[in-house]
Coordinates of C-alpha atoms and ligand atoms in Angstrom, one line a residue:
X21 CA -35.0 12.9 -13.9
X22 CA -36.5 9.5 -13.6
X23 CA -37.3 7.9 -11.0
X24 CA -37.9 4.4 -9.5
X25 CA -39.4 5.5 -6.0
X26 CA -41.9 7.9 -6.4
X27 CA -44.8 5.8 -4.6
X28 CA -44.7 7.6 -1.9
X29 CA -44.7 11.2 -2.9
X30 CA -46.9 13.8 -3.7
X31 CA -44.7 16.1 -4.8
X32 CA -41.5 15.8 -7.6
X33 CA -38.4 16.9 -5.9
X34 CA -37.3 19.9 -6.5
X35 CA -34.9 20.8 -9.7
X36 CA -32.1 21.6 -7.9
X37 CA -31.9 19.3 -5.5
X38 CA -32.8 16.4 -7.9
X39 CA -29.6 17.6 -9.5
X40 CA -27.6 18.0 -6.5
X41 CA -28.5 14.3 -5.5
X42 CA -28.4 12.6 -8.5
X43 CA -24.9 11.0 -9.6
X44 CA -25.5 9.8 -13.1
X45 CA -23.3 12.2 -14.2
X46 CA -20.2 10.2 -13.0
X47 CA -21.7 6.4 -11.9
X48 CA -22.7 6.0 -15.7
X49 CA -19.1 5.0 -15.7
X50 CA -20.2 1.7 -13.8
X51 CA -22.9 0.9 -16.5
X52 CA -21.4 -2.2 -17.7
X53 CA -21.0 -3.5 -14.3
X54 CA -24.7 -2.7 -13.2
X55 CA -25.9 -4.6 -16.1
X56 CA -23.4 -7.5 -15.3
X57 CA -24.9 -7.5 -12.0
X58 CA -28.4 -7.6 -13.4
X59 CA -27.4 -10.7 -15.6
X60 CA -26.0 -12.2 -12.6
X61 CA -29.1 -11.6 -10.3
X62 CA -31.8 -12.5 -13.4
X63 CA -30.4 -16.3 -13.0
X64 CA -30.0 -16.4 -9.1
X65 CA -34.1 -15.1 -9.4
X66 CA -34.8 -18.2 -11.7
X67 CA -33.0 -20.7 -9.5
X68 CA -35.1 -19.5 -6.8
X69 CA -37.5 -19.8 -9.2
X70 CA -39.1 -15.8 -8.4
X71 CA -38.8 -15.9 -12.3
X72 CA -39.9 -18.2 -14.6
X73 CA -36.8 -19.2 -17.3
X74 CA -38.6 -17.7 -20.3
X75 CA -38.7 -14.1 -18.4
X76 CA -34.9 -14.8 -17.2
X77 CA -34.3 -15.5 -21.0
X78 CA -36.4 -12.3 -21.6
X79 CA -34.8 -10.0 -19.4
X80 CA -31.1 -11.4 -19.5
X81 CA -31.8 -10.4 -23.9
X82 CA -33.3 -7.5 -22.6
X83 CA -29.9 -6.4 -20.5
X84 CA -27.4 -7.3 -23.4
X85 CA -29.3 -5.4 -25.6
X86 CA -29.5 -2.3 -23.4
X87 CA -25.6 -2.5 -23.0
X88 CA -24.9 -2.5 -26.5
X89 CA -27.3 0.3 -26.4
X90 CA -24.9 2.7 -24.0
X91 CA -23.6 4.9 -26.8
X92 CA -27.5 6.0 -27.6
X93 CA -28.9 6.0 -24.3
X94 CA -29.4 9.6 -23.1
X95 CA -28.5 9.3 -19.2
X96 CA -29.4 12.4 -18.1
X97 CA -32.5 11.4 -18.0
X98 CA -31.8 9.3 -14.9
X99 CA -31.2 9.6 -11.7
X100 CA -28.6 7.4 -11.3
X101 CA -26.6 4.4 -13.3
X102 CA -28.9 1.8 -11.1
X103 CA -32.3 3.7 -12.2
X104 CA -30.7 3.9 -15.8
X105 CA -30.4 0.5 -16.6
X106 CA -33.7 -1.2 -15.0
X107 CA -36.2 1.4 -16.9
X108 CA -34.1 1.0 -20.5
X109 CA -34.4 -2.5 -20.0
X110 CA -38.4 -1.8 -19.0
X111 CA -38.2 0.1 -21.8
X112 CA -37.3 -2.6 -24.3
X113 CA -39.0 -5.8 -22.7
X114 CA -41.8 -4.5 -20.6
X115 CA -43.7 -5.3 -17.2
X116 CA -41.0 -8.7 -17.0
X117 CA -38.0 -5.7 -17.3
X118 CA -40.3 -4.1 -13.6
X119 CA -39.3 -7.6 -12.1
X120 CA -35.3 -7.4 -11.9
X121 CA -34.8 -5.4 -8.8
X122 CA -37.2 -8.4 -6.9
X123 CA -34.9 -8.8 -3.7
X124 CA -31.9 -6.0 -4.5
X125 CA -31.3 -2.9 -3.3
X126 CA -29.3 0.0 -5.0
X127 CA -27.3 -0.5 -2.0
X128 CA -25.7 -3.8 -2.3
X129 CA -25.9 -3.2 -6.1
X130 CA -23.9 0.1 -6.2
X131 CA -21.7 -1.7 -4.2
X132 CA -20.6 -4.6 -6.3
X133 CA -20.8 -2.5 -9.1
X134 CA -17.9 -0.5 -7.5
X135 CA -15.5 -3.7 -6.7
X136 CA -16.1 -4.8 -10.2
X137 CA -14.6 -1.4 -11.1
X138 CA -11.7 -1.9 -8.6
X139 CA -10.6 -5.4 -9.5
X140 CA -10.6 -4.2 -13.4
X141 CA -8.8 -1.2 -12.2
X142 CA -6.2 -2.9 -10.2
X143 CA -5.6 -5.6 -12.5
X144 CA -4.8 -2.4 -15.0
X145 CA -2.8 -0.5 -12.6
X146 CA -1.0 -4.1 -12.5
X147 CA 0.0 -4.2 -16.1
X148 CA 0.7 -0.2 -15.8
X149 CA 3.1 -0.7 -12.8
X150 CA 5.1 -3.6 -13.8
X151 CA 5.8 -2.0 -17.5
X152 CA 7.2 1.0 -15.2
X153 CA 9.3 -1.6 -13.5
X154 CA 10.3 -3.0 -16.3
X155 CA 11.6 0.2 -17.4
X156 CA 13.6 0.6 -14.8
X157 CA 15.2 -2.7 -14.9
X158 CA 16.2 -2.0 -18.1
X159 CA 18.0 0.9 -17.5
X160 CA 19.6 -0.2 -14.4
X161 CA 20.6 -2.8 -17.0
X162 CA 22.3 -0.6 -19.1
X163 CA 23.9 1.0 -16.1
X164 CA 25.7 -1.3 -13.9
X165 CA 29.2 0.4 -14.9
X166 CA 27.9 4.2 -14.4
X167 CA 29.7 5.4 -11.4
X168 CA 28.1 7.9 -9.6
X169 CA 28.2 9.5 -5.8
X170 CA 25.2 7.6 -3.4
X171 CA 23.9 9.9 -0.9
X172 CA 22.9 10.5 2.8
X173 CA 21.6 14.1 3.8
X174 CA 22.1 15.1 0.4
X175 CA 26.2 14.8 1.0
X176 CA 28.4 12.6 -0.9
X177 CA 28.6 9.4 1.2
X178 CA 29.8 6.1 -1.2
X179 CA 30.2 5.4 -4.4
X180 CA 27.1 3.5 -6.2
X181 CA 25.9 2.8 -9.5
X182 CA 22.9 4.3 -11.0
X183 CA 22.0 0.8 -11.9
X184 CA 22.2 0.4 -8.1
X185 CA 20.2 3.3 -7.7
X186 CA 17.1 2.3 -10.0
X187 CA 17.2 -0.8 -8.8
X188 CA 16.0 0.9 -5.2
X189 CA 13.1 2.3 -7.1
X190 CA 12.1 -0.7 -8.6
X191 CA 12.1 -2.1 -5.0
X192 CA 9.3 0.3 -4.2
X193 CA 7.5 -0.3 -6.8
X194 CA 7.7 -3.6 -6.2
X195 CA 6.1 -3.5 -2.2
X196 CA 3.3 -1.2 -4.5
X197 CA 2.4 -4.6 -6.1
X198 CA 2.4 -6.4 -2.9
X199 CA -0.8 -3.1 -2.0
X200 CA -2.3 -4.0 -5.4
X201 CA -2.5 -7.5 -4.7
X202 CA -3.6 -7.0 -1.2
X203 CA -6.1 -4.8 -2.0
X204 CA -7.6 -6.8 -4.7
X205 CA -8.3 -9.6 -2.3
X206 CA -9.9 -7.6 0.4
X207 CA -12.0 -5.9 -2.7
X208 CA -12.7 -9.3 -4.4
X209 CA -16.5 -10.0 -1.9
X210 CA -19.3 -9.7 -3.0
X211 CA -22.4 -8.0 -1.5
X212 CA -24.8 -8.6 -3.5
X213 CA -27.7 -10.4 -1.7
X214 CA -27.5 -8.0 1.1
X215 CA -30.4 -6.0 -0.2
X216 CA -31.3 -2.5 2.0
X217 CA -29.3 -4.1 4.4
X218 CA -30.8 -6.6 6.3
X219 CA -30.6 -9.6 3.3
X220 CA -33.0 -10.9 1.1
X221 CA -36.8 -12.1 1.6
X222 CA -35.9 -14.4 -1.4
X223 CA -33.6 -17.8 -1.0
X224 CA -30.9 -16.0 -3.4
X225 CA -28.2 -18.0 -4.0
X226 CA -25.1 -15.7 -3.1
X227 CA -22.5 -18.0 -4.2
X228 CA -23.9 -18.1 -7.9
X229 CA -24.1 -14.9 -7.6
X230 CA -20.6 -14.4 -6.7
X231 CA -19.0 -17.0 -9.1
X232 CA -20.9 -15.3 -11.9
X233 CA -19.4 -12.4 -11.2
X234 CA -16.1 -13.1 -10.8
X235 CA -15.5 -12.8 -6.8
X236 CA -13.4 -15.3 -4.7
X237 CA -16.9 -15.0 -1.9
X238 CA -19.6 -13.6 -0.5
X239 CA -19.6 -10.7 2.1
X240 CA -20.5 -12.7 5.2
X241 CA -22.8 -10.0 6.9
X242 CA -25.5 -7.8 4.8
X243 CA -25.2 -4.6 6.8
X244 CA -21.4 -4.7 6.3
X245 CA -22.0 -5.6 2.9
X246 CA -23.7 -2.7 2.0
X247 CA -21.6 -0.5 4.5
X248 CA -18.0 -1.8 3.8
X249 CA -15.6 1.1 2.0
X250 CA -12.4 0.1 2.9
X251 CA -11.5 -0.6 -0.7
X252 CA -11.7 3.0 -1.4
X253 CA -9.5 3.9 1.3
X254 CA -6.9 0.6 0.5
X255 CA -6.9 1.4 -3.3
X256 CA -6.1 5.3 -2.3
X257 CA -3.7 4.1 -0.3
X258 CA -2.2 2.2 -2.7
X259 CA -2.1 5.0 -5.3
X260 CA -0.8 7.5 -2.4
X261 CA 2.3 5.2 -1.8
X262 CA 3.2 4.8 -5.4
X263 CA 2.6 8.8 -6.3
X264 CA 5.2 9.5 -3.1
X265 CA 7.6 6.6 -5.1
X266 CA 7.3 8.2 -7.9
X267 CA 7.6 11.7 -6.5
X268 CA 11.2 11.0 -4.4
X269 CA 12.5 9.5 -8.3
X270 CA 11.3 12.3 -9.5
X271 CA 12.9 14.9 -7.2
X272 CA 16.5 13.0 -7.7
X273 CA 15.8 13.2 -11.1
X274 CA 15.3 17.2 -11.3
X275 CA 18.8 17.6 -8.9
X276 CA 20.6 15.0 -11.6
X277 CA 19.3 16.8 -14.6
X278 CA 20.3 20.4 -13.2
X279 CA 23.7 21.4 -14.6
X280 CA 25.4 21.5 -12.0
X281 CA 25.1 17.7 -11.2
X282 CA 24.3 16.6 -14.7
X283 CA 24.4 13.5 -14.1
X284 CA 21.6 12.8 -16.7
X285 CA 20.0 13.8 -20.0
X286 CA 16.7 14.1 -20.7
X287 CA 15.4 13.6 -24.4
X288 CA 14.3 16.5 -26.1
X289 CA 10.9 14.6 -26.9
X290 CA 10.3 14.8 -23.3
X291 CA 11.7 18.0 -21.7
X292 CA 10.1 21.2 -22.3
X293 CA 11.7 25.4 -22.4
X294 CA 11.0 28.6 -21.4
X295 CA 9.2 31.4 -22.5
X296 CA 12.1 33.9 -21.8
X297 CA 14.8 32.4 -21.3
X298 CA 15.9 30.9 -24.6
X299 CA 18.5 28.1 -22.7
X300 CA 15.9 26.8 -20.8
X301 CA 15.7 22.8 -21.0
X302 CA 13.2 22.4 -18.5
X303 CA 12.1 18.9 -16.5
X304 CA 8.5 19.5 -16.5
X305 CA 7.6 16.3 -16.4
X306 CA 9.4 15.2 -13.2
X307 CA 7.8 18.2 -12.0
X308 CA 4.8 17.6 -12.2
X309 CA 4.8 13.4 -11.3
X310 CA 6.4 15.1 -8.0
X311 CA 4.0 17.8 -7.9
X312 CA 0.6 15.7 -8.4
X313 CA 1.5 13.4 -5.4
X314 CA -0.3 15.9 -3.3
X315 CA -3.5 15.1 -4.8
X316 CA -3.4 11.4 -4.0
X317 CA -2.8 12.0 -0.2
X318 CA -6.2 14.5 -0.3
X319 CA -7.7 11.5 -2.2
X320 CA -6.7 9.2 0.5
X321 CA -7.7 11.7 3.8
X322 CA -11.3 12.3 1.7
X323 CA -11.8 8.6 1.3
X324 CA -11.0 7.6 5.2
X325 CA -13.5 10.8 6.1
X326 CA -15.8 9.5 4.1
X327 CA -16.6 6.8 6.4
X328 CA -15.2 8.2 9.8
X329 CA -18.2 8.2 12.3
X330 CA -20.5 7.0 9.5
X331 CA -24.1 5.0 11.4
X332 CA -24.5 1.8 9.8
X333 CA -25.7 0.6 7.1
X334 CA -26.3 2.7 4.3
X335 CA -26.1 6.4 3.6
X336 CA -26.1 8.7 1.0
X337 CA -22.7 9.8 2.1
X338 CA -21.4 6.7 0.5
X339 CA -22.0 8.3 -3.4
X340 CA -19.3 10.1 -2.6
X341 CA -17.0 7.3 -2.5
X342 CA -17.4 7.0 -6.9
X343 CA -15.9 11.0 -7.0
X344 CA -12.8 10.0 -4.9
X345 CA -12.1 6.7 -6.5
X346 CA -12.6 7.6 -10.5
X347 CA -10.9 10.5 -9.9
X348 CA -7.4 8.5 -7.8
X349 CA -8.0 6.1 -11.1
X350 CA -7.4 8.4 -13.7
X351 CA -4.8 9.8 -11.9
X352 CA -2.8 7.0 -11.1
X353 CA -3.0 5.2 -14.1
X354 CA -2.2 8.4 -16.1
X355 CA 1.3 9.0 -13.8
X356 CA 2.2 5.5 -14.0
X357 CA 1.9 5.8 -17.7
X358 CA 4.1 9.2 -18.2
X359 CA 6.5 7.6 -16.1
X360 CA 7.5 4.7 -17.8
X361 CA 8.0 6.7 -21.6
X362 CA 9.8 9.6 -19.5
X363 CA 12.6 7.0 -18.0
X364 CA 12.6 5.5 -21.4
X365 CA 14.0 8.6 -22.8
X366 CA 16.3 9.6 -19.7
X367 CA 20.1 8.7 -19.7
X368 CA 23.0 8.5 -17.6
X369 CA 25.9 10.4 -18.5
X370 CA 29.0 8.1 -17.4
X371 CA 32.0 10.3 -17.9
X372 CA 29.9 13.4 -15.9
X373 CA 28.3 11.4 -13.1
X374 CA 32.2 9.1 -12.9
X375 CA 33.9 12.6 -12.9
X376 CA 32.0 13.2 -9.7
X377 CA 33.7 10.5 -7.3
X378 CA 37.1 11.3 -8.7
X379 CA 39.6 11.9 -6.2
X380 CA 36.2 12.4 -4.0
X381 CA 36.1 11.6 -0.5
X382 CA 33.2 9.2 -1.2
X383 CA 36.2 6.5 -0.3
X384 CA 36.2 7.0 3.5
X385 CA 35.0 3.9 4.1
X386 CA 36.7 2.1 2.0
X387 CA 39.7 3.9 3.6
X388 CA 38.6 3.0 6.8
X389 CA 38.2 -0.4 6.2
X390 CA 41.6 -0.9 4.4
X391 CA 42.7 -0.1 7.8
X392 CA 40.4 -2.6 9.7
X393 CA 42.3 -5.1 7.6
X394 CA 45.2 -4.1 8.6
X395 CA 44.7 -5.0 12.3
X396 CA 42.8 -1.7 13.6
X397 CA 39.7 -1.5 15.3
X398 CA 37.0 0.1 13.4
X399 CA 36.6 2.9 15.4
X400 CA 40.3 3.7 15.4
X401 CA 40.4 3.2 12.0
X402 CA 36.9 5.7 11.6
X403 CA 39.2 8.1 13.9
X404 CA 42.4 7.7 11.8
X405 CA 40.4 8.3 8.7
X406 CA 38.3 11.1 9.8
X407 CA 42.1 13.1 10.4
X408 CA 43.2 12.4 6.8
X409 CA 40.0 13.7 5.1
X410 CA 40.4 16.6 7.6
X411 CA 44.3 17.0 6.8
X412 CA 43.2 17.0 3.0
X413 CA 40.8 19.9 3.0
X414 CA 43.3 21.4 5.5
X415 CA 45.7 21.5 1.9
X416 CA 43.1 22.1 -0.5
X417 CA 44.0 18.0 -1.7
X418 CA 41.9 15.0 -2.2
X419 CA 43.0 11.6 -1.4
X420 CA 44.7 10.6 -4.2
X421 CA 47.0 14.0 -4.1
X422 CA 48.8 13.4 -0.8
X423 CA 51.9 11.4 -0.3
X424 CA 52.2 8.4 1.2
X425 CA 54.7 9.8 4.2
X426 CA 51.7 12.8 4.5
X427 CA 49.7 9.5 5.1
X428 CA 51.8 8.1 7.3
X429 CA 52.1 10.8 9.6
X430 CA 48.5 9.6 10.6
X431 CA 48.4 5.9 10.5
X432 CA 51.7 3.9 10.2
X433 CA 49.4 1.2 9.1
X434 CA 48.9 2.8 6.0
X435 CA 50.7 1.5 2.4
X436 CA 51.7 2.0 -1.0
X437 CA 48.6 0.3 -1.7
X438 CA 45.7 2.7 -0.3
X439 CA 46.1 4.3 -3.4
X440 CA 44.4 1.9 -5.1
X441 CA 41.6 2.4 -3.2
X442 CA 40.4 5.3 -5.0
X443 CA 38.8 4.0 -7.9
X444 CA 35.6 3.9 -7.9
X445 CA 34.8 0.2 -10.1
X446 CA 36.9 -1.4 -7.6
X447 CA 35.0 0.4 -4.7
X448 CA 32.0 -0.6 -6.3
X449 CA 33.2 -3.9 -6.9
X450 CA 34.4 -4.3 -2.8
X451 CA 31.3 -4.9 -1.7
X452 CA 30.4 -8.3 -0.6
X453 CA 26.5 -8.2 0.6
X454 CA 23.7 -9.5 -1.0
X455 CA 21.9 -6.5 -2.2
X456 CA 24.8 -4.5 -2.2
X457 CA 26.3 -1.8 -5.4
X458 CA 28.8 -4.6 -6.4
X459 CA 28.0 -4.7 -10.4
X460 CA 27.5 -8.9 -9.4
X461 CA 25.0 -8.3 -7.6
X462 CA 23.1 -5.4 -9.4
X463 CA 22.8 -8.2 -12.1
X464 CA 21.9 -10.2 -9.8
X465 CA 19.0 -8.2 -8.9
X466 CA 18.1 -7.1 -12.2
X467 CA 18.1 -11.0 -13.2
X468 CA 15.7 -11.9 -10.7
X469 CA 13.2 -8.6 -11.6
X470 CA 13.7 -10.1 -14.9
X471 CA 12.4 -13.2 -14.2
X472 CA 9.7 -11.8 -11.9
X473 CA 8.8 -9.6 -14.6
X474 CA 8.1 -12.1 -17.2
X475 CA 6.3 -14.5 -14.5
Ligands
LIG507 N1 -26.3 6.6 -6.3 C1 -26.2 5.9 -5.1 C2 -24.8 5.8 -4.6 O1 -23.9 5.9 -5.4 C3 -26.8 4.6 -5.3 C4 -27.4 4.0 -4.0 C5 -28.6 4.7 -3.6 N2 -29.2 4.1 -2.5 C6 -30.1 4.7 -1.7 N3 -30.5 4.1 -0.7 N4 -30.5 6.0 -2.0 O2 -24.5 5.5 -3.5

């Protein structure tokens, strides 16, 4: 492979470790950000006038042709994406091509070619995680009537609304915006002008540098510049917390599609069978957006390894840093996507998931309450209550099927009335919190992702 350092040597390195070192075979993925860089450096040499304008004309010609050139440009050739684009642009203009690395290092190049890739990234995984949420709003929207049991411990606790219930998910997904955004603007400094590590013998202006590039500033310390990953780990991070999102919706969704809660139905177009069992309508998807959570949390361990106990400034190590973040990228992006078509061919079954807090004891509370109101202290009341639910499974009954003297034998307080307690739209519809299952404020909260949504 080609090389821009062999000065030095008197012998080519050996085949195998030339290939074990080189990383060409994935950085060539950063080839339009290397040459961005080099347009961006080629007019920060001629206002420090290391360059004459007519070889910054020269060379900046030079470095858009050699990126329309990418399709026809045989990388392997190269040791790296750096090495790559400074000899096919020596290649095309000559000895004034030899003078673009003049005060830059592959260090500070490779990276601020790698936040370019992460702000385009993130401002992707944006887009990708808002259309998810949007999903979701919409079929909380059409869902803000479907009854269904709300859980703790996996036990039947108080009547919700799966409208309620998305709405929870979209809540997470919206705190994973809130990483996004936070990691953008920790990624979003520029190193460039660092050089090796110690800055540049040339008066480079770093704030051209930056603004050409599209960076809010310059890194404020060269041998941080060139060291500084934490965008690798804050970017895995973020994709770690929005695979385990995605994972806990998933799970729910494999218990509510099972047949014994069927609670939902999964289009055909996105459920798959088995190769034995002819009755099989398997949820493979869910499966797997559970399943390929693991990955991101290995992502995220490799990528705070990476730098754990790492000498300053510069080492090789750091290549390592492309493998882990293309690689969380793809990944991400391609869950995010699944996602949102899979929820948009899911739906709730109201008649199976109402049947399920029929004559259920997800009323306690409500039970318990109705006593509060009538002048009993909540722990009586909790007491009291607690007797009747264990009086009905004493006689095989649910609320609704004992009599109101049966009732009475417990709690004098209670009336013709608690039988209207158990319904589950007017349980629903008892609740008073901001936040809360109440259908008013579901739409309440699906109005205001609305809004966000379209901001
Ligand atoms: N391929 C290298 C990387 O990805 C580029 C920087 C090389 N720098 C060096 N001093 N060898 O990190």
């Amino acid at each position: 492979m080609a090389k821009t350092w062999t000065g030095r040597f008197k012998k080519k390195l050996d085949a195998d470790a030339d290939r074990f070192n080189a990383s060409i075979s994935f950085d060539k993925k950063l080839f339009k950000y290397d040459v961005a860089c080099g347009l961006a450096h080629t007019k920060a040499l001629a206002k420090a006038k290391i360059i004459t304008k007519q070889e910054a004309a020269k060379m900046a010609s030079g470095l858009k042709r050699v990126l329309k050139k990418e399709k026809t440009i045989d990388f392997n050739e190269y040791e790296d994406v750096h090495s790559a684009v400074e000899m096919e642009l020596v290649k095309l203009i000559g000895e004034t091509g030899k003078k673009l690395h003049t005060g830059r290092s592959r260090n500070d190049l490779v990276a601020t070619d790698t936040r370019l890739f992460v702000k385009d990234e993130i401002t992707t995984l944006k887009a990708l995680v808002k259309k998810l949420m949007k999903a979701i709003v919409d079929l909380a929207a059409k869902n803000t009537k479907t009854y269904m049991p709300g859980y703790t411990h996996m036990q039947q606790a108080q009547v919700i609304t799966a409208g309620h219930w998305l709405m929870a998910y979209y809540s997470m997904l919206k705190r994973d915006l809130e990483t996004l955004e936070c990691a953008y603007s920790r990624v979003d400094v520029m190193p460039l002008g660092s050089g090796a590590l110690a800055g540049s013998n040339y008066p480079i202006d770093r704030n051209l540098l930056a603004k050409e590039l599209g960076f809010a500033r310059a890194c404020s310390n060269s041998i941080d510049g060139v060291a500084d990953r934490d965008f690798l780990p804050d970017f895995c991070y973020f994709a770690s917390m929005t695979a385990m999102h995605l994972s806990r919706m998933a799970e729910e969704i494999i218990i509510f599609n099972t047949i014994e809660f069927s609670f939902i139905e999964i289009d055909d177009s996105f459920a798959t069978g088995s190769s034995i069992m002819p009755q099989k309508k398997n949820p493979d998807i869910a499966e797997l957006i559970r399943g390929k959570a693991g990955r991101f949390f290995g992502g995220l361990m490799a990528s705070l390894t990476l730098t754990k106990g790492l000498p300053l400034a510069y080492n090789k190590d750091l290549q390592e840093d492309k493998v882990i973040l293309f690689r969380m990228a793809d990944e991400i992006k391609e869950i995010l996507f699944i996602a949102e078509k899979f929820l948009r061919n899911l739906h709730f079954k109201q008649e199976r998931t109402g049947k399920h807090v029929e004559n259920s004891f997800v009323y306690a509370v409500d039970v318990a309450d109705y006593l509060v109101k009538k002048g009993v202290p909540f722990r009586s009341a909790h007491e009291a209550t607690g007797k009747l639910v264990s009086y009905c499974i004493a006689q095989d009954k649910g609320f609704a099927d004992i009599s109101l003297a049966e009732a009475k034998e417990i709690s004098g307080k209670f009336g013709e009335d608690i039988f209207r307690l158990f319904n589950a739209k007017s349980s629903v519809n008892s609740k008073l919190t901001d936040g809360s299952t109440s259908e008013k404020e579901v739409l309440k909260q699906i109005a205001a992702a609305n809004k966000f949504l379209r901001a």
